[in-house]
């Protein structure tokens, strides 16, 4: 009963490097979301998807790209990491309105 | 656009004290409203929800009522425990945009 799984759990990047965060869910959910969590800022929506092959911008999409090629996976990409992208990233999925969250990815950009 | 505003924390209480965490929202249409809880080092978990005006969500002694006239969804508990110490997030789901929007979170610290 995995639920929502995020990989990796921790990562340190140098400025300018690229990486992809993977979110996988085994609940056959249509909706998937990527958030970043920063002190005093709560969770801010980066991008989201309402189904396979679809993506949409959230509140803070700049510097990130996403893809939803398969229903169960939602990838978040950083093409050229910046220190301002140091954060904890959470993925969530939902069938209707109740969302299930992964354990988070702590990313540090130096 | 949609937004959720929560009272700033931390909220510090003694065990068995009453808790209220305020939450107000701005949204188009009639969103569903939620409270999520985050324990240290973990992701968020749904605590309770309400899908229409005047609905009351409840779970584990917590409750919140969807007040359309004041656009509020305040979280309450009559007697908190040390194990309730966590960060609480108010959230809304906007059916027009499919966005799930969160507030900034309120840290609750309960001391014995």
Tab-separated table of C-alpha atoms in Angstrom:
chain	number	residue	atom	x	y	z
A	1	UNK	CA	0.000	0.000	0.000
A	2	UNK	CA	2.512	2.602	-1.195
A	3	UNK	CA	0.181	5.555	-1.831
A	4	UNK	CA	2.265	8.489	-3.083
A	5	UNK	CA	6.007	7.951	-3.397
A	6	UNK	CA	8.528	10.702	-4.058
A	7	UNK	CA	12.106	10.190	-5.155
A	8	UNK	CA	14.660	11.248	-4.176
A	9	UNK	CA	14.106	12.173	-0.529
A	10	UNK	CA	17.135	14.453	-0.338
A	11	UNK	CA	19.315	16.134	-2.937
A	12	UNK	CA	21.997	18.804	-3.052
A	13	UNK	CA	22.506	20.585	-6.366
A	14	UNK	CA	24.959	23.166	-7.545
A	15	UNK	CA	23.611	26.343	-9.113
A	16	UNK	CA	22.892	25.736	-12.784
A	17	UNK	CA	22.527	21.962	-12.527
A	18	UNK	CA	19.348	20.233	-13.612
A	19	UNK	CA	17.349	17.489	-12.002
A	20	UNK	CA	13.995	15.731	-12.079
A	21	UNK	CA	11.847	14.870	-9.107
A	22	UNK	CA	9.588	11.867	-9.537
A	23	UNK	CA	6.172	11.394	-7.998
A	24	UNK	CA	4.413	8.048	-8.357
A	25	UNK	CA	0.949	7.101	-7.126
A	26	UNK	CA	-0.731	3.722	-7.160
A	27	UNK	CA	-4.292	4.854	-6.405
A	28	UNK	CA	-5.377	5.531	-10.012
A	29	UNK	CA	-5.933	9.195	-9.175
A	30	UNK	CA	-6.599	11.704	-11.933
A	31	UNK	CA	-5.337	14.822	-10.166
A	32	UNK	CA	-1.708	15.338	-9.219
A	33	UNK	CA	0.003	18.400	-7.731
A	34	UNK	CA	3.481	19.694	-7.002
A	35	UNK	CA	4.013	22.118	-4.104
A	36	UNK	CA	6.966	23.749	-2.466
A	37	UNK	CA	7.032	24.405	1.270
A	38	UNK	CA	9.056	27.282	2.635
A	39	UNK	CA	9.143	28.718	6.175
A	40	UNK	CA	6.396	31.283	6.652
A	41	UNK	CA	5.038	30.679	3.144
A	42	UNK	CA	3.041	27.524	3.609
A	43	UNK	CA	2.535	25.283	0.594
A	44	UNK	CA	2.600	27.041	-2.759
A	45	UNK	CA	1.307	25.313	-5.860
A	46	UNK	CA	3.911	24.992	-8.614
A	47	UNK	CA	2.149	22.957	-11.311
A	48	UNK	CA	-0.683	20.502	-11.409
A	49	UNK	CA	-2.355	17.977	-13.685
A	50	UNK	CA	-5.972	16.920	-14.050
A	51	UNK	CA	-5.195	13.810	-16.055
A	52	UNK	CA	-2.689	11.943	-18.181
A	53	UNK	CA	-1.144	14.188	-20.795
A	54	UNK	CA	-2.339	17.436	-19.184
A	55	UNK	CA	-0.498	20.012	-17.082
A	56	UNK	CA	-1.296	23.490	-15.809
A	57	UNK	CA	0.539	26.289	-14.022
A	58	UNK	CA	0.010	26.970	-10.360
A	59	UNK	CA	0.993	29.983	-8.269
A	60	UNK	CA	4.788	29.774	-8.648
A	61	UNK	CA	5.605	27.946	-11.923
A	62	UNK	CA	8.672	29.907	-13.036
A	63	UNK	CA	11.861	27.862	-13.212
A	64	UNK	CA	10.010	24.531	-13.225
A	65	UNK	CA	8.587	22.224	-15.852
A	66	UNK	CA	6.384	19.167	-15.477
A	67	UNK	CA	5.228	16.184	-17.450
A	68	UNK	CA	2.441	13.640	-16.990
A	69	UNK	CA	3.108	11.037	-19.673
A	70	UNK	CA	1.642	8.247	-17.560
A	71	UNK	CA	-1.315	8.573	-15.228
A	72	UNK	CA	0.590	7.259	-12.246
A	73	UNK	CA	3.652	9.517	-12.615
A	74	UNK	CA	4.106	13.272	-12.363
A	75	UNK	CA	7.607	14.606	-12.941
A	76	UNK	CA	8.917	17.983	-11.799
A	77	UNK	CA	11.984	19.304	-13.584
A	78	UNK	CA	14.440	22.039	-12.739
A	79	UNK	CA	16.404	22.957	-15.868
A	80	UNK	CA	18.874	25.319	-14.212
A	81	UNK	CA	18.686	25.228	-10.434
A	82	UNK	CA	18.952	28.454	-8.430
A	83	UNK	CA	19.466	28.955	-4.664
A	84	UNK	CA	15.921	30.376	-4.502
A	85	UNK	CA	14.675	26.885	-5.351
A	86	UNK	CA	16.023	25.500	-2.096
A	87	UNK	CA	12.893	24.115	-0.490
A	88	UNK	CA	10.952	21.032	0.493
A	89	UNK	CA	8.874	19.748	-2.393
A	90	UNK	CA	5.671	17.806	-1.901
A	91	UNK	CA	3.670	15.867	-4.408
A	92	UNK	CA	0.006	15.055	-3.895
A	93	UNK	CA	-2.639	13.104	-5.772
A	94	UNK	CA	-6.417	13.050	-5.494
A	95	UNK	CA	-9.420	11.341	-7.050
A	96	UNK	CA	-11.934	14.013	-6.138
A	97	UNK	CA	-11.084	16.555	-3.483
A	98	UNK	CA	-9.201	14.638	-0.790
A	99	UNK	CA	-5.469	14.793	-1.496
A	100	UNK	CA	-2.830	12.277	-0.433
A	101	UNK	CA	0.704	13.513	0.028
A	102	UNK	CA	4.128	12.040	-0.417
A	103	UNK	CA	6.821	12.315	2.245
A	104	UNK	CA	8.567	15.225	0.553
A	105	UNK	CA	11.908	15.905	-1.151
A	106	UNK	CA	14.350	18.217	0.573
A	107	UNK	CA	16.328	20.050	-2.112
A	108	UNK	CA	19.256	22.327	-1.397
A	109	UNK	CA	20.817	24.412	-4.154
A	110	UNK	CA	24.273	25.760	-3.332
B	1	UNK	CA	-7.378	34.470	-7.532
B	2	UNK	CA	-8.070	31.952	-4.811
B	3	UNK	CA	-6.416	32.401	-1.453
B	4	UNK	CA	-6.503	31.087	2.089
B	5	UNK	CA	-5.522	33.172	5.113
B	6	UNK	CA	-4.656	31.608	8.456
B	7	UNK	CA	-3.711	33.086	11.783
B	8	UNK	CA	0.013	33.179	12.334
B	9	UNK	CA	1.570	30.928	14.914
B	10	UNK	CA	2.934	29.457	16.846
B	11	UNK	CA	-0.042	28.783	19.053
B	12	UNK	CA	1.168	27.617	22.450
B	13	UNK	CA	-1.269	25.912	24.806
B	14	UNK	CA	-1.290	23.789	27.909
B	15	UNK	CA	-2.784	20.323	27.719
B	16	UNK	CA	-6.600	20.302	27.982
B	17	UNK	CA	-6.900	23.935	26.850
B	18	UNK	CA	-9.342	24.992	24.127
B	19	UNK	CA	-8.048	25.565	20.625
B	20	UNK	CA	-9.218	27.831	17.827
B	21	UNK	CA	-7.224	28.402	14.640
B	22	UNK	CA	-8.807	30.958	12.344
B	23	UNK	CA	-9.073	30.460	8.596
B	24	UNK	CA	-10.723	32.638	5.974
B	25	UNK	CA	-10.774	32.177	2.230
B	26	UNK	CA	-11.319	33.927	-1.076
B	27	UNK	CA	-12.569	31.904	-4.011
B	28	UNK	CA	-14.830	31.991	-7.031
B	29	UNK	CA	-17.894	29.833	-6.735
B	30	UNK	CA	-18.326	27.355	-3.903
B	31	UNK	CA	-15.112	25.585	-2.958
B	32	UNK	CA	-14.670	22.574	-0.740
B	33	UNK	CA	-12.725	23.357	2.439
B	34	UNK	CA	-10.196	21.264	4.331
B	35	UNK	CA	-7.913	21.124	7.314
B	36	UNK	CA	-4.703	19.163	6.900
B	37	UNK	CA	-2.180	18.308	9.613
B	38	UNK	CA	1.563	17.857	9.240
B	39	UNK	CA	3.574	16.062	11.912
B	40	UNK	CA	7.349	16.620	12.040
B	41	UNK	CA	9.197	15.089	9.108
B	42	UNK	CA	6.049	13.896	7.392
B	43	UNK	CA	3.758	14.868	4.554
B	44	UNK	CA	0.310	16.353	5.077
B	45	UNK	CA	-2.661	14.256	6.154
B	46	UNK	CA	-6.305	15.157	5.786
B	47	UNK	CA	-7.837	15.999	9.158
B	48	UNK	CA	-11.364	17.007	8.154
B	49	UNK	CA	-13.356	18.497	5.307
B	50	UNK	CA	-16.612	20.233	4.403
B	51	UNK	CA	-18.027	20.427	0.909
B	52	UNK	CA	-20.883	22.918	1.211
B	53	UNK	CA	-22.113	25.811	3.314
B	54	UNK	CA	-23.071	25.003	6.922
B	55	UNK	CA	-21.426	21.570	6.740
B	56	UNK	CA	-19.423	20.650	9.826
B	57	UNK	CA	-16.357	18.484	9.404
B	58	UNK	CA	-15.055	16.585	12.419
B	59	UNK	CA	-12.333	14.094	13.277
B	60	UNK	CA	-10.268	13.169	16.356
B	61	UNK	CA	-12.087	15.775	18.460
B	62	UNK	CA	-11.401	18.576	15.969
B	63	UNK	CA	-14.216	20.297	14.138
B	64	UNK	CA	-14.768	23.134	11.688
B	65	UNK	CA	-17.914	24.630	10.154
B	66	UNK	CA	-18.129	25.967	6.595
B	67	UNK	CA	-19.429	29.533	6.982
B	68	UNK	CA	-20.237	30.989	3.585
B	69	UNK	CA	-21.453	34.328	4.950
B	70	UNK	CA	-18.112	35.028	6.646
B	71	UNK	CA	-16.002	32.931	4.201
B	72	UNK	CA	-14.473	31.160	7.182
B	73	UNK	CA	-13.584	27.629	8.282
B	74	UNK	CA	-12.123	27.937	11.782
B	75	UNK	CA	-10.613	24.848	13.406
B	76	UNK	CA	-11.652	24.104	17.004
B	77	UNK	CA	-10.955	21.515	19.670
B	78	UNK	CA	-12.275	21.558	23.184
B	79	UNK	CA	-9.320	19.898	24.912
B	80	UNK	CA	-5.941	19.581	23.219
B	81	UNK	CA	-3.334	16.926	23.943
B	82	UNK	CA	0.449	16.970	23.649
B	83	UNK	CA	0.082	14.599	20.689
B	84	UNK	CA	-1.844	17.324	18.812
B	85	UNK	CA	1.365	19.327	18.438
B	86	UNK	CA	1.827	19.765	14.687
B	87	UNK	CA	1.373	22.261	11.856
B	88	UNK	CA	-2.216	22.749	10.689
B	89	UNK	CA	-3.064	23.892	7.175
B	90	UNK	CA	-6.360	25.245	5.932
B	91	UNK	CA	-7.048	24.577	2.249
B	92	UNK	CA	-9.662	24.961	-0.454
B	93	UNK	CA	-10.431	23.126	-3.684
B	94	UNK	CA	-11.768	25.360	-6.440
B	95	UNK	CA	-13.999	23.360	-8.788
B	96	UNK	CA	-13.646	26.007	-11.505
B	97	UNK	CA	-9.865	25.767	-11.752
B	98	UNK	CA	-9.170	22.331	-10.171
B	99	UNK	CA	-6.608	24.005	-7.925
B	100	UNK	CA	-6.001	22.860	-4.351
B	101	UNK	CA	-4.759	25.972	-2.496
B	102	UNK	CA	-3.244	26.029	0.992
B	103	UNK	CA	-2.778	28.632	3.669
B	104	UNK	CA	0.562	29.338	5.294
B	105	UNK	CA	0.040	26.873	8.131
B	106	UNK	CA	-0.215	27.392	11.888
B	107	UNK	CA	2.123	25.620	14.264
B	108	UNK	CA	0.476	24.310	17.427
B	109	UNK	CA	2.609	23.488	20.446
B	110	UNK	CA	0.922	21.779	23.396
B	111	UNK	CA	2.796	21.459	26.671
B	112	UNK	CA	1.953	19.077	29.539
